[in-house]
mmCIF file of C-alpha atoms in Angstrom:
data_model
loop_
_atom_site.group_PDB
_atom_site.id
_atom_site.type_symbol
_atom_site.label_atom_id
_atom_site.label_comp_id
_atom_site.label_asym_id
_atom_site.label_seq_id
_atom_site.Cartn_x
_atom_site.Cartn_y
_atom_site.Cartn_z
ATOM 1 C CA UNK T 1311 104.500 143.187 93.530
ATOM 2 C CA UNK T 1312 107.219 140.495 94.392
ATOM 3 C CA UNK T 1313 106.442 137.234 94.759
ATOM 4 C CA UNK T 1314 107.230 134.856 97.785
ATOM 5 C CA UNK T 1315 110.135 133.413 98.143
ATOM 6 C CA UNK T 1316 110.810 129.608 97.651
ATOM 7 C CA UNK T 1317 110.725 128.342 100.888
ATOM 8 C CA UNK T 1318 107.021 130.283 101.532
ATOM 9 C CA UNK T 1319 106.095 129.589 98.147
ATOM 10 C CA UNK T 1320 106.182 125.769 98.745
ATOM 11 C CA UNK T 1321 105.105 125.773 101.448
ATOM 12 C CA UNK T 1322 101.681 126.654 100.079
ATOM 13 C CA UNK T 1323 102.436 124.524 97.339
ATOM 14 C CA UNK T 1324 102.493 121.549 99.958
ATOM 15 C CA UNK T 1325 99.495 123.011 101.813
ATOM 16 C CA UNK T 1326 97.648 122.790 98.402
ATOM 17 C CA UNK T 1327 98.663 118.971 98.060
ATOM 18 C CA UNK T 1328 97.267 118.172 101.404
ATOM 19 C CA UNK T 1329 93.819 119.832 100.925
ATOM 20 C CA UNK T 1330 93.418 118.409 97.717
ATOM 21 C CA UNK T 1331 93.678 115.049 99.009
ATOM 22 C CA UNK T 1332 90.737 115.491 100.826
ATOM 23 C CA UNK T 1333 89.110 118.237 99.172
ATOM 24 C CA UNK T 1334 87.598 119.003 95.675
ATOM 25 C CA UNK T 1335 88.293 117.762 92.341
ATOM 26 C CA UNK T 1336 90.783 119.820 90.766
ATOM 27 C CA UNK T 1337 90.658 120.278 87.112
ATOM 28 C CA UNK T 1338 94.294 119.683 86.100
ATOM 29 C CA UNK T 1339 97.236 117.554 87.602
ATOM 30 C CA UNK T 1340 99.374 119.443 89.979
ATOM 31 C CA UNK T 1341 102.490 116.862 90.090
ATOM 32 C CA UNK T 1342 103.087 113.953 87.351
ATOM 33 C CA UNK T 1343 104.622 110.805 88.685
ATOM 34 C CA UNK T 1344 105.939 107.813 86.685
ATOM 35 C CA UNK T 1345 106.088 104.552 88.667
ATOM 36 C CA UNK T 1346 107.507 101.361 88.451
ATOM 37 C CA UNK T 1347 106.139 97.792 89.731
ATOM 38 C CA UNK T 1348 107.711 94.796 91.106
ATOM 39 C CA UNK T 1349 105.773 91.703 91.581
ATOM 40 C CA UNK T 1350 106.921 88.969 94.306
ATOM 41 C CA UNK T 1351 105.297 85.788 93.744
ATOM 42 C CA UNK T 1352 105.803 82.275 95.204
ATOM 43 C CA UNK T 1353 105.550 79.179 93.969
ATOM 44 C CA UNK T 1354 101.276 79.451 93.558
ATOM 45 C CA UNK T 1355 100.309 82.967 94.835
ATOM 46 C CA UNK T 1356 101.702 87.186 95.191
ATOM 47 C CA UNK T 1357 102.976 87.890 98.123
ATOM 48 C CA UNK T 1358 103.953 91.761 97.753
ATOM 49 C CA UNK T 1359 104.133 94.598 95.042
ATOM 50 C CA UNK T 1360 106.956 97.226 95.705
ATOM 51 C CA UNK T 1361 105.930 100.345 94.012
ATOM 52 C CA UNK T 1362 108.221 103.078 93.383
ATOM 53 C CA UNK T 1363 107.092 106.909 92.308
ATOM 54 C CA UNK T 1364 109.467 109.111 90.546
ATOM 55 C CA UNK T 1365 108.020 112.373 90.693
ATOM 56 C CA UNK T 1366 108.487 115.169 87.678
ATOM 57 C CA UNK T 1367 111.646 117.582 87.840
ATOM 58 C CA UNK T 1368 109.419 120.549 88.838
ATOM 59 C CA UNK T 1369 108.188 119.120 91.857
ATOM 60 C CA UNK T 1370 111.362 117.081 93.225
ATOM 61 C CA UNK T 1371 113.653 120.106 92.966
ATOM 62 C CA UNK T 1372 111.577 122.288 95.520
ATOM 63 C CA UNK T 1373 110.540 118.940 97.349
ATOM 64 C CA UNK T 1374 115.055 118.018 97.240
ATOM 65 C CA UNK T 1375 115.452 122.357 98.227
ATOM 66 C CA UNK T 1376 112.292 122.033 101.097
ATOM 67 C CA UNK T 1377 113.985 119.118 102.896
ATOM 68 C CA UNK T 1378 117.633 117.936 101.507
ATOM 69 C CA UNK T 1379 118.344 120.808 103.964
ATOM 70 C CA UNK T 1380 121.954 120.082 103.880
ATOM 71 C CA UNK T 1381 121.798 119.484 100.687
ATOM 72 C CA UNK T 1382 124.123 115.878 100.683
ATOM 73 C CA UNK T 1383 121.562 114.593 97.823
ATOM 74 C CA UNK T 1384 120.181 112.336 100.477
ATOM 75 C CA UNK T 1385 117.372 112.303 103.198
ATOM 76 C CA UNK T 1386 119.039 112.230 106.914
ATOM 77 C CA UNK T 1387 116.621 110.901 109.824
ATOM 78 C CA UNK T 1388 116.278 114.684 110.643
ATOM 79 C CA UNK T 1389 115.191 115.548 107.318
ATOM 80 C CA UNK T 1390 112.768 113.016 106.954
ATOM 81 C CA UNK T 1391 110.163 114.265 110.058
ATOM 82 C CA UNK T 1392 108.945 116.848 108.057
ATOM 83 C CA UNK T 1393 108.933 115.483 104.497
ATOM 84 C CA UNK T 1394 106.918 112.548 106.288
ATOM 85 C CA UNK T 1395 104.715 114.371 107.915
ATOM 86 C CA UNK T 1396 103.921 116.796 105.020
ATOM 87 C CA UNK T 1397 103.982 114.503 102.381
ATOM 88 C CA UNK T 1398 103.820 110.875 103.436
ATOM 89 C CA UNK T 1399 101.285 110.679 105.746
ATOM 90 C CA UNK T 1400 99.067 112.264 104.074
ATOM 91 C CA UNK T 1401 99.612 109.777 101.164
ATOM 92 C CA UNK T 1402 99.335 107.007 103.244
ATOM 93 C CA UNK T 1403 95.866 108.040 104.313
ATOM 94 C CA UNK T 1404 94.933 108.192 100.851
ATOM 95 C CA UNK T 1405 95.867 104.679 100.548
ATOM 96 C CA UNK T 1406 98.906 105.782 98.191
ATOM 97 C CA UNK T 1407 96.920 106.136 95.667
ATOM 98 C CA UNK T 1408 97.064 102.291 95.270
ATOM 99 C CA UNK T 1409 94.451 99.650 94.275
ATOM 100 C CA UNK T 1410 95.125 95.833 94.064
ATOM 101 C CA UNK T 1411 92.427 94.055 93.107
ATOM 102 C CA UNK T 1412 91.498 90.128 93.146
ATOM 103 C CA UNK T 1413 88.947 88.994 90.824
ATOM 104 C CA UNK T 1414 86.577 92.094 90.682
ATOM 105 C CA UNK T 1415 87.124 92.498 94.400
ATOM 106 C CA UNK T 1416 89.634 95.060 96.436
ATOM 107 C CA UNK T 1417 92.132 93.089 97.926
ATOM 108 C CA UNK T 1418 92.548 93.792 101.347
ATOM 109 C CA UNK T 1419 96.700 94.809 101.808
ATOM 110 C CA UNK T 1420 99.027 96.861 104.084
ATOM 111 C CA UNK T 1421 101.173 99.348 103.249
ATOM 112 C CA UNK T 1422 104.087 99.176 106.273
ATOM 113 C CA UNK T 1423 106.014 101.984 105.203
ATOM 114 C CA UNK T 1424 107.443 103.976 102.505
ATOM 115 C CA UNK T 1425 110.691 105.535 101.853
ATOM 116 C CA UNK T 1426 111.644 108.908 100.744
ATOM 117 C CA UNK T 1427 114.832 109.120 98.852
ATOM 118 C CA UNK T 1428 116.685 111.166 95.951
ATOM 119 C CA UNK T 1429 117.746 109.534 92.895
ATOM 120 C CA UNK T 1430 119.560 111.290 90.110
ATOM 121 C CA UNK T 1431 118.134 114.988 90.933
ATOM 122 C CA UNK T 1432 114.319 113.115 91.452
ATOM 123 C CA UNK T 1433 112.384 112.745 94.603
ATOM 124 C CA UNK T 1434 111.384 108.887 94.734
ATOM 125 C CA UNK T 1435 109.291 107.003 97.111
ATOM 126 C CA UNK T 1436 109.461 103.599 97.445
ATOM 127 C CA UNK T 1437 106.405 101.274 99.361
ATOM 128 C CA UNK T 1438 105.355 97.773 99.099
ATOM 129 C CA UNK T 1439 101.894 97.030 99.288
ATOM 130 C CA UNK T 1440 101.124 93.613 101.582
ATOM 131 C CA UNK T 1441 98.014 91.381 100.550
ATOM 132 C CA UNK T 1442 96.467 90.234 103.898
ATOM 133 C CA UNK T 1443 96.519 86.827 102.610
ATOM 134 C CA UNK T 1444 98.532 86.026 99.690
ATOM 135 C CA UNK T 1445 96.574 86.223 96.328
ATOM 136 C CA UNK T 1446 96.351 82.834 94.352
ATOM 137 C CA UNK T 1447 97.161 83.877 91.023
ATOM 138 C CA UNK T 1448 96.376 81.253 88.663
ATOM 139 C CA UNK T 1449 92.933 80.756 90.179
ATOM 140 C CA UNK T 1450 91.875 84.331 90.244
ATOM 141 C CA UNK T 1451 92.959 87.355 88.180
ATOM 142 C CA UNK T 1452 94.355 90.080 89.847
ATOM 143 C CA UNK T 1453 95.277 94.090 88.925
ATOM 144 C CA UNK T 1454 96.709 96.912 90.302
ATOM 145 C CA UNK T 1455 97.018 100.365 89.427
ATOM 146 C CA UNK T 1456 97.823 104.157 90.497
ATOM 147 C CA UNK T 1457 95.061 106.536 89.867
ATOM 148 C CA UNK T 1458 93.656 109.698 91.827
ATOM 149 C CA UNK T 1459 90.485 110.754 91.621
ATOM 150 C CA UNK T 1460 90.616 114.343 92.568
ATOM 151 C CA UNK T 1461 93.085 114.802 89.738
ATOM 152 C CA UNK T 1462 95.740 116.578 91.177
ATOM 153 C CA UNK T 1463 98.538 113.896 91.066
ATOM 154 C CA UNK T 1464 99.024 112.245 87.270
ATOM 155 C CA UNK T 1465 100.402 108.903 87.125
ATOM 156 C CA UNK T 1466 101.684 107.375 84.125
ATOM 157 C CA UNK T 1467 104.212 103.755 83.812
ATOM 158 C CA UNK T 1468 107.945 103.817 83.392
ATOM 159 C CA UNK T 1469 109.212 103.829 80.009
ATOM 160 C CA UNK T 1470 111.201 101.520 80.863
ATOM 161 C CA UNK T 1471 111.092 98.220 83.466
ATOM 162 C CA UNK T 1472 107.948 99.464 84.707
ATOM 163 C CA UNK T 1473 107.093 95.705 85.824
ATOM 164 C CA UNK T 1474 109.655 93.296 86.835
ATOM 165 C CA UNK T 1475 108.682 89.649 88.343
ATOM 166 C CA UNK T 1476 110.632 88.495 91.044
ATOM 167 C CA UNK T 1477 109.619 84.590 91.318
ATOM 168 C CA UNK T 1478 108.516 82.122 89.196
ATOM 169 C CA UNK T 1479 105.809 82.801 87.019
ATOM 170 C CA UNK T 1480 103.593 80.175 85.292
ATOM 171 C CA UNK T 1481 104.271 80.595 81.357
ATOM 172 C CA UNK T 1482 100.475 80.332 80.695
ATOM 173 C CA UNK T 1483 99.654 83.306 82.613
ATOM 174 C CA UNK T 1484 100.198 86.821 81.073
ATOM 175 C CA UNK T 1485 100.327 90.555 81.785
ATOM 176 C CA UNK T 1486 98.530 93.544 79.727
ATOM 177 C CA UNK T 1487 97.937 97.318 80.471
ATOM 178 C CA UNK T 1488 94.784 98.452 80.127
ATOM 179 C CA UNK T 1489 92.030 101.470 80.546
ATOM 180 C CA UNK T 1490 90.230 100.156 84.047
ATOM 181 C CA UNK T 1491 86.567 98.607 84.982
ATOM 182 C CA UNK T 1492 84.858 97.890 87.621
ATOM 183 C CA UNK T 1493 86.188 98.979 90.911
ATOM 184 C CA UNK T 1494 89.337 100.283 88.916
ATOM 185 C CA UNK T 1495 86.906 102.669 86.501
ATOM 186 C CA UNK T 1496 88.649 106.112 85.047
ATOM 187 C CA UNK T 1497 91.810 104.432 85.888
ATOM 188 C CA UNK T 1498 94.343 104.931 82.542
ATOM 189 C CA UNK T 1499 96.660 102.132 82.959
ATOM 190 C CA UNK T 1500 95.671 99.081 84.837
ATOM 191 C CA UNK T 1501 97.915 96.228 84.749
ATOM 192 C CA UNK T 1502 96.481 92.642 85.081
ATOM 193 C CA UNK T 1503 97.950 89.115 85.480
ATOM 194 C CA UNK T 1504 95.668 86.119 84.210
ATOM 195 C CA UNK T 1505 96.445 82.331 83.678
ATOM 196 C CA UNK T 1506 94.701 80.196 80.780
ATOM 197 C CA UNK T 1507 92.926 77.360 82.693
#
């Protein structure tokens, strides 16, 4: 018996990433991402967090042979209708996967847009995730993290830069990654900014 050919093959692959969005719990990752931070601040509160997803080798080469059609290493306006509509938007119904939190509340952002591109043989996407009003940092802790619960995407941080700051940042206030509580529970690697009073 032969087995499908690539294009057919992930095709079903992608059809299996959109059901399990919605769908049962799946008992072992499908696609590993790594993902890197930045945090905007202003002068008293966080305005923004750009979050970028490098996904593992095995997924971005049939993701780069699926839709890097003419294969330029980048993602033409043509070529991005279907990788959005196959991949994106069903992410961005699932909220990216994304929880910013202020206090032990969800913060209530937007996510605009995201980007696909292709960086050094990996698929990357790139969003920034808006707070509706801008979070007041040394007053209330905040966190965010990456973490699905149906299991099928696996996110871990960066090895390196997986947080940069872009503004100032009060010197009393400090970062550390840890397992998640609360409304960020079963999440593996919550990071969370908090100022001594």
């Amino acid at each position: 018996m032969t087995s499908p050919a690539p294009l057919v093959w992930f095709r079903l692959f992608l059809a299996a990433l959109a059901a399990s969005i919605a769908g049962p719990a799946a008992a072992n990752p499908d696609v590993w991402v790594t993902a890197n931070y930045i945090l905007r601040l202003d002068e008293s509160a966080v305005t923004e967090l750009t979050v970028k997803w490098r996904f593992d080798p095995y997924y971005s080469d049939y993701a780069i042979y699926q839709y890097d059609l003419d294969s330029d290493g980048a993602f033409s306006g043509e070529e991005l209708a279907p990788l959005s509509a196959d991949l994106l938007e069903p992410l961005e119904d699932a909220g990216y996967f994304t929880t910013l939190t202020a206090g032990s509340l969800a913060a209530p952002a937007s996510i605009p847009s995201a980007e696909a591109t292709i960086d050094g043989g990996a698929l990357v996407i790139t969003y920034t995730v808006r707070p509706k009003q801008p979070i007041a940092y040394r007053d209330t802790p905040i966190s965010f993290s990456l973490h699905d619960e149906e299991v099928f995407f696996d996110f871990s941080l960066a090895e390196e830069d997986f947080l940069l700051v872009d503004g100032p940042l009060d010197p009393s206030c400090r970062f550390r990654v840890q397992r998640g509580e609360g409304l960020q529970k079963g999440h593996r690697q919550v990071i969370s900014l908090s100022c001594e009073e």
